[in-house]
Amino acid sequence: MSDHLMQTYARQPVAFVRGAGCWLFDENGDQYLDALAGIAVNGLGHAHPRLAQALCEQAGRLIHTSNLYRIPQQETLADRLCALSGLDRAFFCNSGAEANEAAIKLARLYGHNRGIENPAIVVMEHSFHGRTLATLSATGNRKVQAGFEPLVTGFVRVPFGDAEAVAKLAVQKNIVAVLVEPYQGEGGVHIPEADYLVKLRALCDANAWLLMLDEVQTGIGRTGKWFAFQHTDILPDVMTLAKGLGSGVPVGACLARGVAAATFVPGKHGSTFGGSPFACTAALTTLEVMEQDGLLANAAEIGAFIRQDMAQRLAGVAGVRDIRGQGLMIGIELDRPCGDLVKQALAQKLIINVTQDSVIRLLPPLVMGQAEAALLTEQLAGLVRAFLA
Ligand SMILES: *Cc1c(COP(=O)(O)O)cnc(C)c1O
């Protein structure tokens, strides 16, 4: 391994050189079943032919021009995302952290426009919003923050899933927004009560706060709907996207509705790379393939199968605390740290993730088929049983 990379990751000692659908191939030609999809990124799986063709064609025409000029693909993508979500306008960037930075800046500007000089944003315990200074400050995980103090101020933290705790903040006159993941991903795959977002929506309406949903992980079909908030009948004021949006080509977005959509004016925010013809082609093709191939329904169906089959295979196994999730965002919580399972699975040519020390996290490509899902559950259940024995 090269000594010239900064030591930001403890990497597994494998390099993949090629992929096809839910499968990855290493330098030796060994084949791995991918139940992580590059951390919820490769929704279309690897080397999807229609995406590869669209990207090749676009790369041969035009990759980047900057936002000083009109970008037709960006306009079409904004139209498409707004039609799918019910929101009004989009700003494009290159990652989830950047999308959340845009949302945080938007909320502060919204506050200043209303005469609030010290605006604060409500955020949640165990949340994850990114690694930039503002987003790590918003994140509810001390490990992400430690060593980077002074943190960005202007965040008020409450427990996730507790609408009452948010309601109690109404007395605090400088609150301008609530930033929350509909389902927490990095925090351990936590699914709140069904009416949580509805309650937050009502609180935001009553107090003129912006409801800002971080759908960086849950968005773009991951949970079986285009966006996780669509499991309810509310609309957010702001929504951030990234991970699955470009199928691996970096593209993020901050969408907004109503007064929030009118907050940014020229000069207030920007990005050199954001929303390039190339990145937007990746996103547009992703959305197109998802629709044509019925990947939302597939994510819902295969996700339900994986959860049910794992529950059956692990029934009565001591040490399995919970099997939960929505669509293809799945958490299996054990009663002990299980980070070692990542290595053990890799040795058996299976790619999984563990988050919060004791939660096995599955984020398979949305194209996963029934046969691959059955392989996954059989192999994973065996690994878990052996690990807990
Ligand atoms: C991954 C993630 C982010 C950060 O995205 P990056 O592209 O790594 O900056 C933000 N929010 C949530 C919910 C995420 O899962």
PDB file of C-alpha atoms in Angstrom, residues 180-374:
ATOM      1  CA  VAL A 180     -33.140  15.811  10.099  1.00  0.00           C
ATOM      2  CA  GLU A 181     -32.603  12.540   8.253  1.00  0.00           C
ATOM      3  CA  PRO A 182     -35.988  10.824   7.689  1.00  0.00           C
ATOM      4  CA  TYR A 183     -34.224   7.573   8.654  1.00  0.00           C
ATOM      5  CA  GLN A 184     -30.788   7.748  10.215  1.00  0.00           C
ATOM      6  CA  GLY A 185     -28.158   5.847   8.237  1.00  0.00           C
ATOM      7  CA  GLU A 186     -24.672   6.228   9.726  1.00  0.00           C
ATOM      8  CA  GLY A 187     -26.329   6.586  13.139  1.00  0.00           C
ATOM      9  CA  GLY A 188     -27.403   2.923  13.030  1.00  0.00           C
ATOM     10  CA  VAL A 189     -30.339   2.626  10.601  1.00  0.00           C
ATOM     11  CA  HIS A 190     -32.966   4.154  12.868  1.00  0.00           C
ATOM     12  CA  ILE A 191     -36.566   4.375  11.664  1.00  0.00           C
ATOM     13  CA  PRO A 192     -38.641   6.829  13.723  1.00  0.00           C
ATOM     14  CA  GLU A 193     -42.381   6.472  14.445  1.00  0.00           C
ATOM     15  CA  ALA A 194     -44.487   6.876  11.307  1.00  0.00           C
ATOM     16  CA  ASP A 195     -45.866  10.273  12.383  1.00  0.00           C
ATOM     17  CA  TYR A 196     -42.512  11.826  13.364  1.00  0.00           C
ATOM     18  CA  LEU A 197     -42.072  13.850  10.182  1.00  0.00           C
ATOM     19  CA  VAL A 198     -45.741  14.847  10.237  1.00  0.00           C
ATOM     20  CA  LYS A 199     -45.273  16.242  13.738  1.00  0.00           C
ATOM     21  CA  LEU A 200     -42.095  18.064  12.737  1.00  0.00           C
ATOM     22  CA  ARG A 201     -43.924  19.493   9.715  1.00  0.00           C
ATOM     23  CA  ALA A 202     -46.673  20.866  11.993  1.00  0.00           C
ATOM     24  CA  LEU A 203     -44.107  22.385  14.376  1.00  0.00           C
ATOM     25  CA  CYS A 204     -42.240  24.015  11.498  1.00  0.00           C
ATOM     26  CA  ASP A 205     -45.489  25.415  10.090  1.00  0.00           C
ATOM     27  CA  ALA A 206     -46.525  26.801  13.476  1.00  0.00           C
ATOM     28  CA  ASN A 207     -43.164  28.508  14.063  1.00  0.00           C
ATOM     29  CA  ALA A 208     -42.171  29.493  10.496  1.00  0.00           C
ATOM     30  CA  TRP A 209     -39.177  27.140  10.680  1.00  0.00           C
ATOM     31  CA  LEU A 210     -37.891  25.389   7.575  1.00  0.00           C
ATOM     32  CA  LEU A 211     -38.217  21.601   7.613  1.00  0.00           C
ATOM     33  CA  MET A 212     -34.954  20.465   6.008  1.00  0.00           C
ATOM     34  CA  LEU A 213     -34.599  16.755   5.225  1.00  0.00           C
ATOM     35  CA  ASP A 214     -31.184  15.228   4.693  1.00  0.00           C
ATOM     36  CA  GLU A 215     -32.061  12.552   2.128  1.00  0.00           C
ATOM     37  CA  VAL A 216     -28.453  12.086   1.036  1.00  0.00           C
ATOM     38  CA  GLN A 217     -28.675   8.398   1.970  1.00  0.00           C
ATOM     39  CA  THR A 218     -32.440   7.761   1.964  1.00  0.00           C
ATOM     40  CA  GLY A 219     -33.183   9.525  -1.343  1.00  0.00           C
ATOM     41  CA  ILE A 220     -33.246   8.269  -4.936  1.00  0.00           C
ATOM     42  CA  GLY A 221     -35.162   5.082  -4.345  1.00  0.00           C
ATOM     43  CA  ARG A 222     -33.170   3.645  -1.472  1.00  0.00           C
ATOM     44  CA  THR A 223     -36.249   3.133   0.731  1.00  0.00           C
ATOM     45  CA  GLY A 224     -38.626   2.073  -2.049  1.00  0.00           C
ATOM     46  CA  LYS A 225     -39.895   5.594  -2.803  1.00  0.00           C
ATOM     47  CA  TRP A 226     -38.040   8.312  -4.667  1.00  0.00           C
ATOM     48  CA  PHE A 227     -37.586  10.086  -1.341  1.00  0.00           C
ATOM     49  CA  ALA A 228     -38.174   8.751   2.172  1.00  0.00           C
ATOM     50  CA  PHE A 229     -40.543  11.617   3.054  1.00  0.00           C
ATOM     51  CA  GLN A 230     -42.906  10.153   0.429  1.00  0.00           C
ATOM     52  CA  HIS A 231     -43.783   7.400   2.895  1.00  0.00           C
ATOM     53  CA  THR A 232     -45.771  10.245   4.540  1.00  0.00           C
ATOM     54  CA  ASP A 233     -47.978  12.917   2.964  1.00  0.00           C
ATOM     55  CA  ILE A 234     -45.867  15.924   3.996  1.00  0.00           C
ATOM     56  CA  LEU A 235     -43.492  18.036   1.916  1.00  0.00           C
ATOM     57  CA  PRO A 236     -40.223  19.415   3.298  1.00  0.00           C
ATOM     58  CA  ASP A 237     -39.117  23.001   2.652  1.00  0.00           C
ATOM     59  CA  VAL A 238     -35.590  21.884   1.850  1.00  0.00           C
ATOM     60  CA  MET A 239     -34.198  18.486   0.863  1.00  0.00           C
ATOM     61  CA  THR A 240     -30.609  17.448   0.233  1.00  0.00           C
ATOM     62  CA  LEU A 241     -29.506  14.632  -2.069  1.00  0.00           C
ATOM     63  CA  ALA A 242     -26.225  13.089  -3.172  1.00  0.00           C
ATOM     64  CA  LYS A 243     -25.123   9.439  -2.793  1.00  0.00           C
ATOM     65  CA  GLY A 244     -27.449   7.603  -5.216  1.00  0.00           C
ATOM     66  CA  LEU A 245     -28.141  10.595  -7.432  1.00  0.00           C
ATOM     67  CA  GLY A 246     -25.257  10.183  -9.879  1.00  0.00           C
ATOM     68  CA  SER A 247     -24.660   6.428  -9.566  1.00  0.00           C
ATOM     69  CA  GLY A 248     -21.036   7.151  -8.623  1.00  0.00           C
ATOM     70  CA  VAL A 249     -20.408  10.321 -10.600  1.00  0.00           C
ATOM     71  CA  PRO A 250     -20.185  12.999  -7.894  1.00  0.00           C
ATOM     72  CA  VAL A 251     -23.366  15.075  -7.847  1.00  0.00           C
ATOM     73  CA  GLY A 252     -25.309  16.532  -4.961  1.00  0.00           C
ATOM     74  CA  ALA A 253     -28.373  18.723  -4.812  1.00  0.00           C
ATOM     75  CA  CYS A 254     -30.158  21.028  -2.411  1.00  0.00           C
ATOM     76  CA  LEU A 255     -33.830  21.400  -3.349  1.00  0.00           C
ATOM     77  CA  ALA A 256     -36.203  23.911  -1.835  1.00  0.00           C
ATOM     78  CA  ARG A 257     -39.823  24.979  -1.981  1.00  0.00           C
ATOM     79  CA  GLY A 258     -41.755  28.227  -1.539  1.00  0.00           C
ATOM     80  CA  VAL A 259     -40.000  30.997   0.388  1.00  0.00           C
ATOM     81  CA  ALA A 260     -36.975  28.725   0.932  1.00  0.00           C
ATOM     82  CA  ALA A 261     -36.608  28.351  -2.843  1.00  0.00           C
ATOM     83  CA  ALA A 262     -36.452  32.136  -3.227  1.00  0.00           C
ATOM     84  CA  THR A 263     -33.813  32.654  -0.512  1.00  0.00           C
ATOM     85  CA  PHE A 264     -30.611  32.337  -2.532  1.00  0.00           C
ATOM     86  CA  VAL A 265     -30.023  35.189  -4.980  1.00  0.00           C
ATOM     87  CA  PRO A 266     -26.991  35.702  -7.263  1.00  0.00           C
ATOM     88  CA  GLY A 267     -23.764  35.958  -5.292  1.00  0.00           C
ATOM     89  CA  LYS A 268     -24.982  34.114  -2.189  1.00  0.00           C
ATOM     90  CA  HIS A 269     -23.836  30.617  -3.073  1.00  0.00           C
ATOM     91  CA  GLY A 270     -22.066  28.780  -5.848  1.00  0.00           C
ATOM     92  CA  SER A 271     -19.894  25.924  -7.055  1.00  0.00           C
ATOM     93  CA  THR A 272     -17.352  25.655  -9.845  1.00  0.00           C
ATOM     94  CA  PHE A 273     -18.080  22.008 -10.628  1.00  0.00           C
ATOM     95  CA  GLY A 274     -21.684  21.710  -9.466  1.00  0.00           C
ATOM     96  CA  GLY A 275     -24.245  20.552 -11.999  1.00  0.00           C
ATOM     97  CA  SER A 276     -21.887  20.017 -14.935  1.00  0.00           C
ATOM     98  CA  PRO A 277     -23.258  18.536 -18.165  1.00  0.00           C
ATOM     99  CA  PHE A 278     -21.424  15.303 -17.313  1.00  0.00           C
ATOM    100  CA  ALA A 279     -22.671  15.019 -13.710  1.00  0.00           C
ATOM    101  CA  CYS A 280     -26.219  15.910 -14.712  1.00  0.00           C
ATOM    102  CA  THR A 281     -26.164  13.306 -17.475  1.00  0.00           C
ATOM    103  CA  ALA A 282     -25.249  10.731 -14.829  1.00  0.00           C
ATOM    104  CA  ALA A 283     -28.154  11.840 -12.645  1.00  0.00           C
ATOM    105  CA  LEU A 284     -30.674  12.098 -15.479  1.00  0.00           C
ATOM    106  CA  THR A 285     -29.736   8.653 -16.766  1.00  0.00           C
ATOM    107  CA  THR A 286     -29.958   7.252 -13.231  1.00  0.00           C
ATOM    108  CA  LEU A 287     -33.504   8.576 -12.828  1.00  0.00           C
ATOM    109  CA  GLU A 288     -34.464   7.357 -16.302  1.00  0.00           C
ATOM    110  CA  VAL A 289     -33.179   3.815 -15.751  1.00  0.00           C
ATOM    111  CA  MET A 290     -34.772   3.673 -12.304  1.00  0.00           C
ATOM    112  CA  GLU A 291     -38.130   4.549 -13.792  1.00  0.00           C
ATOM    113  CA  GLN A 292     -37.863   2.294 -16.861  1.00  0.00           C
ATOM    114  CA  ASP A 293     -36.665  -0.691 -14.844  1.00  0.00           C
ATOM    115  CA  GLY A 294     -39.097  -0.262 -11.948  1.00  0.00           C
ATOM    116  CA  LEU A 295     -36.329   0.000  -9.366  1.00  0.00           C
ATOM    117  CA  LEU A 296     -38.485   1.657  -6.680  1.00  0.00           C
ATOM    118  CA  ALA A 297     -40.802  -1.344  -6.581  1.00  0.00           C
ATOM    119  CA  ASN A 298     -37.801  -3.653  -6.751  1.00  0.00           C
ATOM    120  CA  ALA A 299     -36.129  -1.944  -3.782  1.00  0.00           C
ATOM    121  CA  ALA A 300     -39.321  -2.268  -1.739  1.00  0.00           C
ATOM    122  CA  GLU A 301     -39.844  -5.904  -2.680  1.00  0.00           C
ATOM    123  CA  ILE A 302     -36.263  -7.157  -2.351  1.00  0.00           C
ATOM    124  CA  GLY A 303     -35.785  -5.149   0.852  1.00  0.00           C
ATOM    125  CA  ALA A 304     -38.859  -6.737   2.421  1.00  0.00           C
ATOM    126  CA  PHE A 305     -37.623 -10.175   1.363  1.00  0.00           C
ATOM    127  CA  ILE A 306     -34.169  -9.622   2.880  1.00  0.00           C
ATOM    128  CA  ARG A 307     -35.598  -8.436   6.198  1.00  0.00           C
ATOM    129  CA  GLN A 308     -38.142 -11.283   6.390  1.00  0.00           C
ATOM    130  CA  ASP A 309     -35.679 -13.946   5.327  1.00  0.00           C
ATOM    131  CA  MET A 310     -33.003 -12.724   7.750  1.00  0.00           C
ATOM    132  CA  ALA A 311     -35.600 -12.666  10.544  1.00  0.00           C
ATOM    133  CA  GLN A 312     -36.529 -16.251   9.720  1.00  0.00           C
ATOM    134  CA  ARG A 313     -32.949 -17.464   9.424  1.00  0.00           C
ATOM    135  CA  LEU A 314     -31.910 -15.752  12.662  1.00  0.00           C
ATOM    136  CA  ALA A 315     -35.072 -16.542  14.630  1.00  0.00           C
ATOM    137  CA  GLY A 316     -34.186 -17.496  18.180  1.00  0.00           C
ATOM    138  CA  VAL A 317     -30.479 -16.741  17.741  1.00  0.00           C
ATOM    139  CA  ALA A 318     -29.298 -15.115  20.971  1.00  0.00           C
ATOM    140  CA  GLY A 319     -27.452 -11.880  20.322  1.00  0.00           C
ATOM    141  CA  VAL A 320     -29.620 -10.612  17.456  1.00  0.00           C
ATOM    142  CA  ARG A 321     -31.352  -7.546  18.868  1.00  0.00           C
ATOM    143  CA  ASP A 322     -33.304  -6.194  15.903  1.00  0.00           C
ATOM    144  CA  ILE A 323     -33.735  -6.427  12.156  1.00  0.00           C
ATOM    145  CA  ARG A 324     -35.103  -3.207  10.722  1.00  0.00           C
ATOM    146  CA  GLY A 325     -35.161  -0.945   7.715  1.00  0.00           C
ATOM    147  CA  GLN A 326     -37.179   0.321   4.799  1.00  0.00           C
ATOM    148  CA  GLY A 327     -36.602  -0.795   1.227  1.00  0.00           C
ATOM    149  CA  LEU A 328     -32.938  -1.546   0.637  1.00  0.00           C
ATOM    150  CA  MET A 329     -31.707   0.341   3.708  1.00  0.00           C
ATOM    151  CA  ILE A 330     -31.389  -2.418   6.259  1.00  0.00           C
ATOM    152  CA  GLY A 331     -29.897  -2.696   9.743  1.00  0.00           C
ATOM    153  CA  ILE A 332     -29.311  -5.838  11.769  1.00  0.00           C
ATOM    154  CA  GLU A 333     -28.427  -4.904  15.322  1.00  0.00           C
ATOM    155  CA  LEU A 334     -26.429  -7.344  17.452  1.00  0.00           C
ATOM    156  CA  ASP A 335     -25.864  -7.191  21.204  1.00  0.00           C
ATOM    157  CA  ARG A 336     -22.098  -6.720  20.770  1.00  0.00           C
ATOM    158  CA  PRO A 337     -19.535  -4.923  18.592  1.00  0.00           C
ATOM    159  CA  CYS A 338     -19.343  -6.732  15.256  1.00  0.00           C
ATOM    160  CA  GLY A 339     -16.963  -4.685  13.117  1.00  0.00           C
ATOM    161  CA  ASP A 340     -14.979  -7.867  12.513  1.00  0.00           C
ATOM    162  CA  LEU A 341     -17.895  -9.241  10.472  1.00  0.00           C
ATOM    163  CA  VAL A 342     -16.900  -6.912   7.615  1.00  0.00           C
ATOM    164  CA  LYS A 343     -13.585  -8.772   7.298  1.00  0.00           C
ATOM    165  CA  GLN A 344     -15.153 -12.188   7.774  1.00  0.00           C
ATOM    166  CA  ALA A 345     -17.725 -11.446   5.082  1.00  0.00           C
ATOM    167  CA  LEU A 346     -15.053 -10.128   2.734  1.00  0.00           C
ATOM    168  CA  ALA A 347     -13.104 -13.365   3.194  1.00  0.00           C
ATOM    169  CA  GLN A 348     -16.265 -15.123   1.957  1.00  0.00           C
ATOM    170  CA  LYS A 349     -16.531 -12.665  -0.956  1.00  0.00           C
ATOM    171  CA  LEU A 350     -19.463 -10.758   0.487  1.00  0.00           C
ATOM    172  CA  ILE A 351     -19.426  -6.952   0.897  1.00  0.00           C
ATOM    173  CA  ILE A 352     -21.328  -5.569   3.884  1.00  0.00           C
ATOM    174  CA  ASN A 353     -20.904  -2.675   6.300  1.00  0.00           C
ATOM    175  CA  VAL A 354     -21.084  -2.234  10.066  1.00  0.00           C
ATOM    176  CA  THR A 355     -22.050   1.093  11.597  1.00  0.00           C
ATOM    177  CA  GLN A 356     -22.273   2.251  15.228  1.00  0.00           C
ATOM    178  CA  ASP A 357     -20.101  -0.756  16.199  1.00  0.00           C
ATOM    179  CA  SER A 358     -22.955  -3.240  16.473  1.00  0.00           C
ATOM    180  CA  VAL A 359     -25.288  -2.653  13.510  1.00  0.00           C
ATOM    181  CA  ILE A 360     -24.741  -4.638  10.310  1.00  0.00           C
ATOM    182  CA  ARG A 361     -25.804  -2.290   7.532  1.00  0.00           C
ATOM    183  CA  LEU A 362     -26.932  -3.466   4.117  1.00  0.00           C
ATOM    184  CA  LEU A 363     -27.319  -0.972   1.267  1.00  0.00           C
ATOM    185  CA  PRO A 364     -27.435  -3.197  -1.815  1.00  0.00           C
ATOM    186  CA  PRO A 365     -27.744  -1.899  -5.379  1.00  0.00           C
ATOM    187  CA  LEU A 366     -31.396  -1.193  -6.201  1.00  0.00           C
ATOM    188  CA  VAL A 367     -31.079  -3.624  -9.118  1.00  0.00           C
ATOM    189  CA  MET A 368     -30.521  -6.581  -6.796  1.00  0.00           C
ATOM    190  CA  GLY A 369     -32.570  -9.576  -7.932  1.00  0.00           C
ATOM    191  CA  GLN A 370     -34.302 -12.292  -5.948  1.00  0.00           C
ATOM    192  CA  ALA A 371     -31.567 -14.884  -6.529  1.00  0.00           C
ATOM    193  CA  GLU A 372     -28.810 -12.501  -5.406  1.00  0.00           C
ATOM    194  CA  ALA A 373     -30.842 -11.477  -2.357  1.00  0.00           C
ATOM    195  CA  ALA A 374     -31.270 -15.137  -1.423  1.00  0.00           C
TER     196      ALA A 374
END
